[in-house]
mmCIF file of C-alpha atoms and ligand atoms in Angstrom:
data_model
loop_
_atom_site.group_PDB
_atom_site.id
_atom_site.type_symbol
_atom_site.label_atom_id
_atom_site.label_comp_id
_atom_site.label_asym_id
_atom_site.label_seq_id
_atom_site.Cartn_x
_atom_site.Cartn_y
_atom_site.Cartn_z
ATOM 1 C CA MET T 1 0.300 24.366 -12.265
ATOM 2 C CA ILE T 2 0.869 24.424 -8.471
ATOM 3 C CA PRO T 3 4.005 26.401 -7.404
ATOM 4 C CA LYS T 4 6.831 24.189 -6.085
ATOM 5 C CA ASP T 5 6.946 26.058 -2.728
ATOM 6 C CA HIS T 6 3.213 25.649 -2.100
ATOM 7 C CA PRO T 7 2.181 23.211 0.650
ATOM 8 C CA ARG T 8 -0.140 21.382 -1.748
ATOM 9 C CA TYR T 9 2.729 20.698 -4.098
ATOM 10 C CA ARG T 10 4.936 19.360 -1.350
ATOM 11 C CA SER T 11 2.093 17.102 -0.251
ATOM 12 C CA LEU T 12 1.828 15.565 -3.725
ATOM 13 C CA VAL T 13 5.545 14.857 -3.835
ATOM 14 C CA THR T 14 5.237 13.357 -0.334
ATOM 15 C CA ARG T 15 2.410 11.043 -1.496
ATOM 16 C CA GLU T 16 4.511 9.897 -4.426
ATOM 17 C CA ASN T 17 7.425 9.236 -2.193
ATOM 18 C CA LEU T 18 5.326 7.270 0.258
ATOM 19 C CA ALA T 19 3.747 5.248 -2.492
ATOM 20 C CA ARG T 20 7.185 4.382 -3.851
ATOM 21 C CA SER T 21 8.402 3.585 -0.415
ATOM 22 C CA THR T 22 5.403 1.270 0.150
ATOM 23 C CA ARG T 23 6.243 -0.604 -3.061
ATOM 24 C CA SER T 24 9.833 -0.983 -1.983
ATOM 25 C CA GLY T 25 8.728 -2.265 1.465
ATOM 26 C CA ILE T 26 10.022 0.648 3.695
ATOM 27 C CA VAL T 27 6.584 1.782 4.526
ATOM 28 C CA SER T 28 3.650 -0.564 5.493
ATOM 29 C CA LEU T 29 0.168 -0.287 4.203
ATOM 30 C CA GLU T 30 -0.876 0.612 7.754
ATOM 31 C CA GLY T 31 1.701 3.342 7.673
ATOM 32 C CA LEU T 32 0.059 4.851 4.645
ATOM 33 C CA THR T 33 -3.182 5.109 6.223
ATOM 34 C CA ALA T 34 -1.639 6.766 9.217
ATOM 35 C CA HIS T 35 -0.129 9.405 7.000
ATOM 36 C CA GLY T 36 -3.593 10.073 5.756
ATOM 37 C CA ARG T 37 -4.871 10.891 9.141
ATOM 38 C CA GLY T 38 -1.810 13.021 9.756
ATOM 39 C CA GLU T 39 -2.604 14.961 6.471
ATOM 40 C CA ALA T 40 -6.078 15.698 7.610
ATOM 41 C CA PHE T 41 -4.873 17.259 10.751
ATOM 42 C CA ASP T 42 -2.146 19.120 8.878
ATOM 43 C CA TYR T 43 -4.789 20.799 6.740
ATOM 44 C CA LEU T 44 -6.621 21.773 9.978
ATOM 45 C CA ILE T 45 -3.513 23.507 11.330
ATOM 46 C CA GLY T 46 -2.856 25.244 8.012
ATOM 47 C CA GLU T 47 0.098 23.218 6.768
ATOM 48 C CA ARG T 48 2.502 25.435 8.814
ATOM 49 C CA THR T 49 4.389 25.459 12.095
ATOM 50 C CA THR T 50 2.159 27.157 14.528
ATOM 51 C CA GLU T 51 3.423 29.191 17.439
ATOM 52 C CA SER T 52 2.877 26.492 20.080
ATOM 53 C CA ALA T 53 4.595 23.919 17.914
ATOM 54 C CA HIS T 54 7.568 26.231 17.388
ATOM 55 C CA LEU T 55 7.804 26.497 21.221
ATOM 56 C CA ALA T 56 7.347 22.708 21.645
ATOM 57 C CA GLU T 57 10.254 22.215 19.097
ATOM 58 C CA ARG T 58 12.628 24.482 21.117
ATOM 59 C CA ILE T 59 11.680 22.681 24.321
ATOM 60 C CA ALA T 60 12.270 19.387 22.536
ATOM 61 C CA ALA T 61 15.774 20.530 21.590
ATOM 62 C CA ALA T 62 16.469 21.682 25.094
ATOM 63 C CA ILE T 63 15.464 18.193 26.453
ATOM 64 C CA LEU T 64 17.485 16.287 23.847
ATOM 65 C CA ILE T 65 20.714 18.228 24.389
ATOM 66 C CA SER T 66 20.332 18.042 28.180
ATOM 67 C CA ALA T 67 19.725 14.266 28.130
ATOM 68 C CA LYS T 68 22.240 11.641 29.265
ATOM 69 C CA HIS T 69 21.185 8.949 26.836
ATOM 70 C CA PRO T 70 18.807 10.325 24.136
ATOM 71 C CA VAL T 71 17.437 8.031 21.466
ATOM 72 C CA ILE T 72 15.574 8.854 18.199
ATOM 73 C CA SER T 73 13.233 5.998 17.393
ATOM 74 C CA VAL T 74 12.716 5.637 13.630
ATOM 75 C CA ASN T 75 9.899 3.671 11.890
ATOM 76 C CA GLY T 76 9.079 3.200 8.228
ATOM 77 C CA ASN T 77 7.214 6.340 7.627
ATOM 78 C CA THR T 78 9.875 8.473 9.432
ATOM 79 C CA ALA T 79 12.676 6.979 7.323
ATOM 80 C CA ALA T 80 10.720 7.439 4.113
ATOM 81 C CA LEU T 81 9.766 11.063 4.889
ATOM 82 C CA ALA T 82 12.912 12.402 6.645
ATOM 83 C CA ALA T 83 16.062 10.194 6.530
ATOM 84 C CA PRO T 84 18.517 12.979 5.721
ATOM 85 C CA GLN T 85 16.833 15.325 8.235
ATOM 86 C CA ILE T 86 17.145 12.549 10.933
ATOM 87 C CA ALA T 87 20.863 12.455 10.258
ATOM 88 C CA ALA T 88 21.133 16.261 10.649
ATOM 89 C CA LEU T 89 19.208 16.066 14.003
ATOM 90 C CA GLN T 90 21.556 13.140 15.159
ATOM 91 C CA LYS T 91 24.525 15.475 14.451
ATOM 92 C CA ALA T 92 22.990 18.464 16.230
ATOM 93 C CA SER T 93 21.602 16.575 19.285
ATOM 94 C CA GLY T 94 24.095 13.692 19.811
ATOM 95 C CA ALA T 95 21.310 11.130 20.019
ATOM 96 C CA LEU T 96 21.371 7.560 19.013
ATOM 97 C CA VAL T 97 19.318 6.552 16.113
ATOM 98 C CA GLU T 98 17.420 3.179 16.530
ATOM 99 C CA VAL T 99 14.907 1.560 14.241
ATOM 100 C CA ASN T 100 11.617 0.307 15.835
ATOM 101 C CA LEU T 101 8.821 -1.069 13.791
ATOM 102 C CA PHE T 102 5.133 -2.144 14.379
ATOM 103 C CA HIS T 103 5.336 -4.471 11.438
ATOM 104 C CA ARG T 104 8.726 -5.948 11.992
ATOM 105 C CA THR T 105 10.682 -8.409 9.980
ATOM 106 C CA LYS T 106 14.505 -8.786 10.004
ATOM 107 C CA GLU T 107 14.536 -7.689 6.282
ATOM 108 C CA ARG T 108 12.462 -4.614 6.836
ATOM 109 C CA VAL T 109 14.620 -3.409 9.811
ATOM 110 C CA LYS T 110 17.754 -3.973 7.550
ATOM 111 C CA GLN T 111 16.184 -2.071 4.726
ATOM 112 C CA ILE T 112 15.385 0.954 6.842
ATOM 113 C CA GLU T 113 18.783 0.856 8.612
ATOM 114 C CA ASP T 114 20.507 0.786 5.190
ATOM 115 C CA LEU T 115 18.477 3.794 3.947
ATOM 116 C CA LEU T 116 19.260 5.730 7.245
ATOM 117 C CA ARG T 117 22.980 4.900 6.774
ATOM 118 C CA GLU T 118 23.043 5.930 3.184
ATOM 119 C CA THR T 119 21.589 9.303 4.110
ATOM 120 C CA GLY T 120 24.178 9.962 6.833
ATOM 121 C CA SER T 121 22.919 8.563 10.159
ATOM 122 C CA ASP T 122 24.987 6.569 12.496
ATOM 123 C CA VAL T 123 22.465 3.788 13.235
ATOM 124 C CA PHE T 124 22.596 1.957 16.520
ATOM 125 C CA SER T 125 21.917 -1.787 15.473
ATOM 126 C CA GLY T 126 22.868 -5.260 16.864
ATOM 127 C CA GLU T 127 20.771 -7.825 18.688
ATOM 128 C CA ALA T 128 17.226 -6.649 19.579
ATOM 129 C CA GLU T 129 15.465 -8.180 22.542
ATOM 130 C CA ARG T 130 11.748 -8.274 23.558
ATOM 131 C CA LEU T 131 12.328 -5.633 26.332
ATOM 132 C CA LEU T 132 9.318 -3.256 26.302
ATOM 133 C CA PRO T 133 6.086 -4.304 28.179
ATOM 134 C CA LEU T 134 4.011 -4.700 24.996
ATOM 135 C CA SER T 135 2.462 -7.720 23.463
ATOM 136 C CA HIS T 136 3.207 -6.736 19.761
ATOM 137 C CA ASP T 137 6.343 -6.576 17.895
ATOM 138 C CA ARG T 138 7.200 -2.918 18.974
ATOM 139 C CA ALA T 139 8.384 -4.563 22.220
ATOM 140 C CA TRP T 140 11.694 -5.365 20.417
ATOM 141 C CA CYS T 141 14.489 -2.973 21.066
ATOM 142 C CA ARG T 142 18.203 -2.941 22.049
ATOM 143 C CA ARG T 143 19.307 -3.116 25.705
ATOM 144 C CA GLU T 144 21.958 -0.451 25.338
ATOM 145 C CA GLY T 145 19.745 1.760 22.947
ATOM 146 C CA MET T 146 16.142 2.567 23.606
ATOM 147 C CA TYR T 147 15.763 0.310 26.639
ATOM 148 C CA SER T 148 18.510 2.285 28.566
ATOM 149 C CA ALA T 149 17.408 5.704 27.191
ATOM 150 C CA ASP T 150 16.458 8.501 29.442
ATOM 151 C CA VAL T 151 14.792 10.555 26.611
ATOM 152 C CA VAL T 152 13.117 8.983 23.507
ATOM 153 C CA LEU T 153 11.982 11.085 20.440
ATOM 154 C CA VAL T 154 9.213 9.132 18.909
ATOM 155 C CA PRO T 155 8.085 10.664 15.623
ATOM 156 C CA LEU T 156 4.725 9.224 14.562
ATOM 157 C CA GLU T 157 4.180 6.959 17.530
ATOM 158 C CA ASP T 158 1.450 4.601 18.474
ATOM 159 C CA GLY T 159 -0.380 5.272 21.733
ATOM 160 C CA ASP T 160 0.352 1.941 23.270
ATOM 161 C CA ARG T 161 4.049 2.150 22.907
ATOM 162 C CA CYS T 162 4.192 5.765 23.985
ATOM 163 C CA GLU T 163 2.261 4.868 27.245
ATOM 164 C CA ALA T 164 4.635 1.944 27.792
ATOM 165 C CA LEU T 165 7.685 4.192 27.482
ATOM 166 C CA VAL T 166 6.262 6.771 29.782
ATOM 167 C CA ARG T 167 5.453 4.045 32.307
ATOM 168 C CA MET T 168 9.152 2.955 32.140
ATOM 169 C CA GLY T 169 10.044 6.400 33.469
ATOM 170 C CA LYS T 170 11.337 7.735 30.214
ATOM 171 C CA THR T 171 10.855 11.346 28.925
ATOM 172 C CA VAL T 172 8.979 10.841 25.694
ATOM 173 C CA ILE T 173 8.898 13.444 22.933
ATOM 174 C CA ALA T 174 6.245 12.760 20.396
ATOM 175 C CA ILE T 175 5.662 14.399 17.012
ATOM 176 C CA ASP T 176 2.050 13.920 16.063
ATOM 177 C CA LEU T 177 -0.249 16.128 13.967
ATOM 178 C CA ASN T 178 -3.286 14.915 15.926
ATOM 179 C CA PRO T 179 -3.463 16.658 19.251
ATOM 180 C CA LEU T 180 -6.238 14.313 20.401
ATOM 181 C CA SER T 181 -4.339 11.065 19.988
ATOM 182 C CA ARG T 182 -3.404 8.795 22.902
ATOM 183 C CA THR T 183 0.181 9.404 21.926
ATOM 184 C CA ALA T 184 -0.183 13.137 22.091
ATOM 185 C CA ARG T 185 -1.836 13.049 25.360
ATOM 186 C CA SER T 186 0.349 10.455 27.100
ATOM 187 C CA ALA T 187 3.792 11.744 25.859
ATOM 188 C CA THR T 188 5.843 14.019 28.167
ATOM 189 C CA LEU T 189 6.032 16.592 25.332
ATOM 190 C CA THR T 190 4.050 16.595 22.088
ATOM 191 C CA ILE T 191 5.032 18.577 18.967
ATOM 192 C CA VAL T 192 1.867 19.142 16.903
ATOM 193 C CA ASP T 193 3.652 19.672 13.653
ATOM 194 C CA GLU T 194 4.382 17.692 10.371
ATOM 195 C CA LEU T 195 7.472 15.578 10.700
ATOM 196 C CA THR T 196 9.423 17.114 7.905
ATOM 197 C CA ARG T 197 8.883 20.536 9.353
ATOM 198 C CA ALA T 198 9.459 19.517 12.935
ATOM 199 C CA ILE T 199 12.711 17.659 12.699
ATOM 200 C CA PRO T 200 14.697 20.467 10.964
ATOM 201 C CA ASN T 201 13.293 22.894 13.447
ATOM 202 C CA ILE T 202 14.461 20.819 16.334
ATOM 203 C CA ALA T 203 17.885 20.481 14.755
ATOM 204 C CA ALA T 204 18.189 24.257 14.242
ATOM 205 C CA ALA T 205 17.077 24.928 17.824
ATOM 206 C CA CYS T 206 19.771 22.385 19.100
ATOM 207 C CA LYS T 207 22.392 24.566 17.458
ATOM 208 C CA ASP T 208 21.218 28.090 18.580
ATOM 209 C CA LEU T 209 20.006 27.506 22.228
ATOM 210 C CA SER T 210 22.208 29.249 24.800
ATOM 211 C CA ALA T 211 22.901 27.219 27.995
ATOM 212 C CA PRO T 212 20.599 29.304 30.247
ATOM 213 C CA GLU T 213 17.758 29.223 27.627
ATOM 214 C CA CYS T 214 18.195 25.516 27.318
ATOM 215 C CA ARG T 215 17.838 25.038 31.191
ATOM 216 C CA GLN T 216 14.903 27.316 31.340
ATOM 217 C CA LEU T 217 13.095 25.575 28.386
ATOM 218 C CA ALA T 218 13.778 22.099 29.642
ATOM 219 C CA MET T 219 12.159 23.024 32.953
ATOM 220 C CA SER T 220 9.032 24.510 31.400
ATOM 221 C CA VAL T 221 7.452 21.400 29.932
ATOM 222 C CA ASN T 222 3.610 21.680 30.111
ATOM 223 C CA ASN T 223 2.007 19.312 27.567
ATOM 224 C CA HIS T 224 -1.476 20.032 28.485
ATOM 225 C CA TYR T 225 -0.875 23.808 27.721
ATOM 226 C CA LEU T 226 0.748 23.061 24.473
ATOM 227 C CA LEU T 227 -1.998 20.658 23.336
ATOM 228 C CA SER T 228 -4.709 23.135 24.330
ATOM 229 C CA GLU T 229 -2.913 25.766 22.321
ATOM 230 C CA ALA T 230 -2.752 23.474 19.283
ATOM 231 C CA ILE T 231 -6.506 22.913 19.602
ATOM 232 C CA ARG T 232 -7.153 26.603 20.027
ATOM 233 C CA GLU T 233 -5.148 27.371 16.935
ATOM 234 C CA ILE T 234 -7.255 24.772 14.959
ATOM 235 C CA THR T 235 -10.524 26.192 16.313
ATOM 236 C CA LEU T 236 -9.456 29.784 15.487
ATOM 237 C CA ARG T 237 -8.721 28.713 11.941
ATOM 238 C CA LEU T 238 -11.963 26.889 11.591
ATOM 239 C CA ASP T 239 -13.937 29.821 12.945
ATOM 240 C CA HIS T 240 -12.482 31.941 10.024
ATOM 241 C CA ALA T 241 -12.445 29.198 7.395
ATOM 242 C CA MET T 242 -15.259 30.854 5.312
ATOM 243 C CA ASP T 243 -14.069 34.477 5.575
HETATM 244 P P1 ATP S 1 -2.977 6.730 18.970
HETATM 245 O O1 ATP S 1 -2.522 5.268 18.823
HETATM 246 O O2 ATP S 1 -1.849 7.596 19.444
HETATM 247 O O3 ATP S 1 -4.226 6.998 19.703
HETATM 248 P P2 ATP S 1 -3.555 6.664 16.141
HETATM 249 O O4 ATP S 1 -3.885 5.190 16.313
HETATM 250 O O5 ATP S 1 -4.455 7.484 15.480
HETATM 251 O O6 ATP S 1 -3.179 7.347 17.501
HETATM 252 P P3 ATP S 1 -1.148 5.813 14.899
HETATM 253 O O7 ATP S 1 -1.496 5.122 13.626
HETATM 254 O O8 ATP S 1 -0.873 4.966 16.084
HETATM 255 O O9 ATP S 1 -2.258 6.815 15.322
HETATM 256 O O10 ATP S 1 -0.007 6.860 14.667
HETATM 257 C C1 ATP S 1 0.027 7.754 13.568
HETATM 258 C C2 ATP S 1 -0.100 9.170 14.062
HETATM 259 O O11 ATP S 1 0.846 9.880 13.425
HETATM 260 C C3 ATP S 1 -1.484 9.815 13.772
HETATM 261 O O12 ATP S 1 -2.006 10.364 14.869
HETATM 262 C C4 ATP S 1 -1.211 10.926 12.713
HETATM 263 O O13 ATP S 1 -1.929 12.072 13.008
HETATM 264 C C5 ATP S 1 0.305 11.052 12.908
HETATM 265 N N1 ATP S 1 1.044 11.443 11.677
HETATM 266 C C6 ATP S 1 0.927 10.738 10.414
HETATM 267 N N2 ATP S 1 1.817 11.372 9.545
HETATM 268 C C7 ATP S 1 2.366 12.396 10.110
HETATM 269 C C8 ATP S 1 3.387 13.299 9.677
HETATM 270 N N3 ATP S 1 3.955 13.248 8.489
HETATM 271 N N4 ATP S 1 3.837 14.125 10.662
HETATM 272 C C9 ATP S 1 3.329 14.214 11.870
HETATM 273 N N5 ATP S 1 2.387 13.430 12.330
HETATM 274 C C10 ATP S 1 1.940 12.393 11.491
HETATM 275 MG MG1 MG S 2 -2.655 3.786 17.451
#
């Protein structure tokens, strides 16, 4: 019997949740395979928040609370894994919550918005338009939401859309367990941590950062350094894997 607080137990519960959410239509089949890639990298970082991820989470909090118009972009996997935590982060940061999907249908958007509302988020909805410079359905967003945002938090983002948001001049914060992905490398700031650990850590930091700490952290963004540290932490772990 695996103890309930063991990462392996949590990962089994997460898989059951994702399988259920795929059957109900919240998560796409493609989303399931993306989760598998994330799990592999989580194994490599030791299924814990590393020191560099902890720092990135505090910087993310500082950027979010200093932003004029911050938006949290939610897809199917994010809603299935962390809907109540998204609501808590919204309260702590004051950000808008907006649904943005790769595999977009009106029904799926509504299903995910309903789940977010049921778990406490104030969801920004209304008419979406094809506003982002992308050929696929992730181009759809709301003019007063993500399109006007100065800061966008994109948990589990695709590289194309992350690059497009950066090209539009936005500050993009990504949560991605793969420090080598295009998303991780093109975002303004990448948190190399598992979504359900990262979101509560950002929310906690939003509450406890002092104003001077917040200013200092928001000015200290160095994504190259944070990704190099994440890779160094993985390498160190692999070096001692057989000890
Ligand atoms: P990119 O398009 O950025 O080059 P990709 O094609 O590998 O990367 P996508 O499928 O576009 O990736 O996005 C999924 C990303 O999310 C993967 O890099 C994966 O590591 C990461 N991921 C999946 N599940 C989680 C999770 N629960 N927490 C954090 N990251 C995750
Ligand atoms: Mg991709």
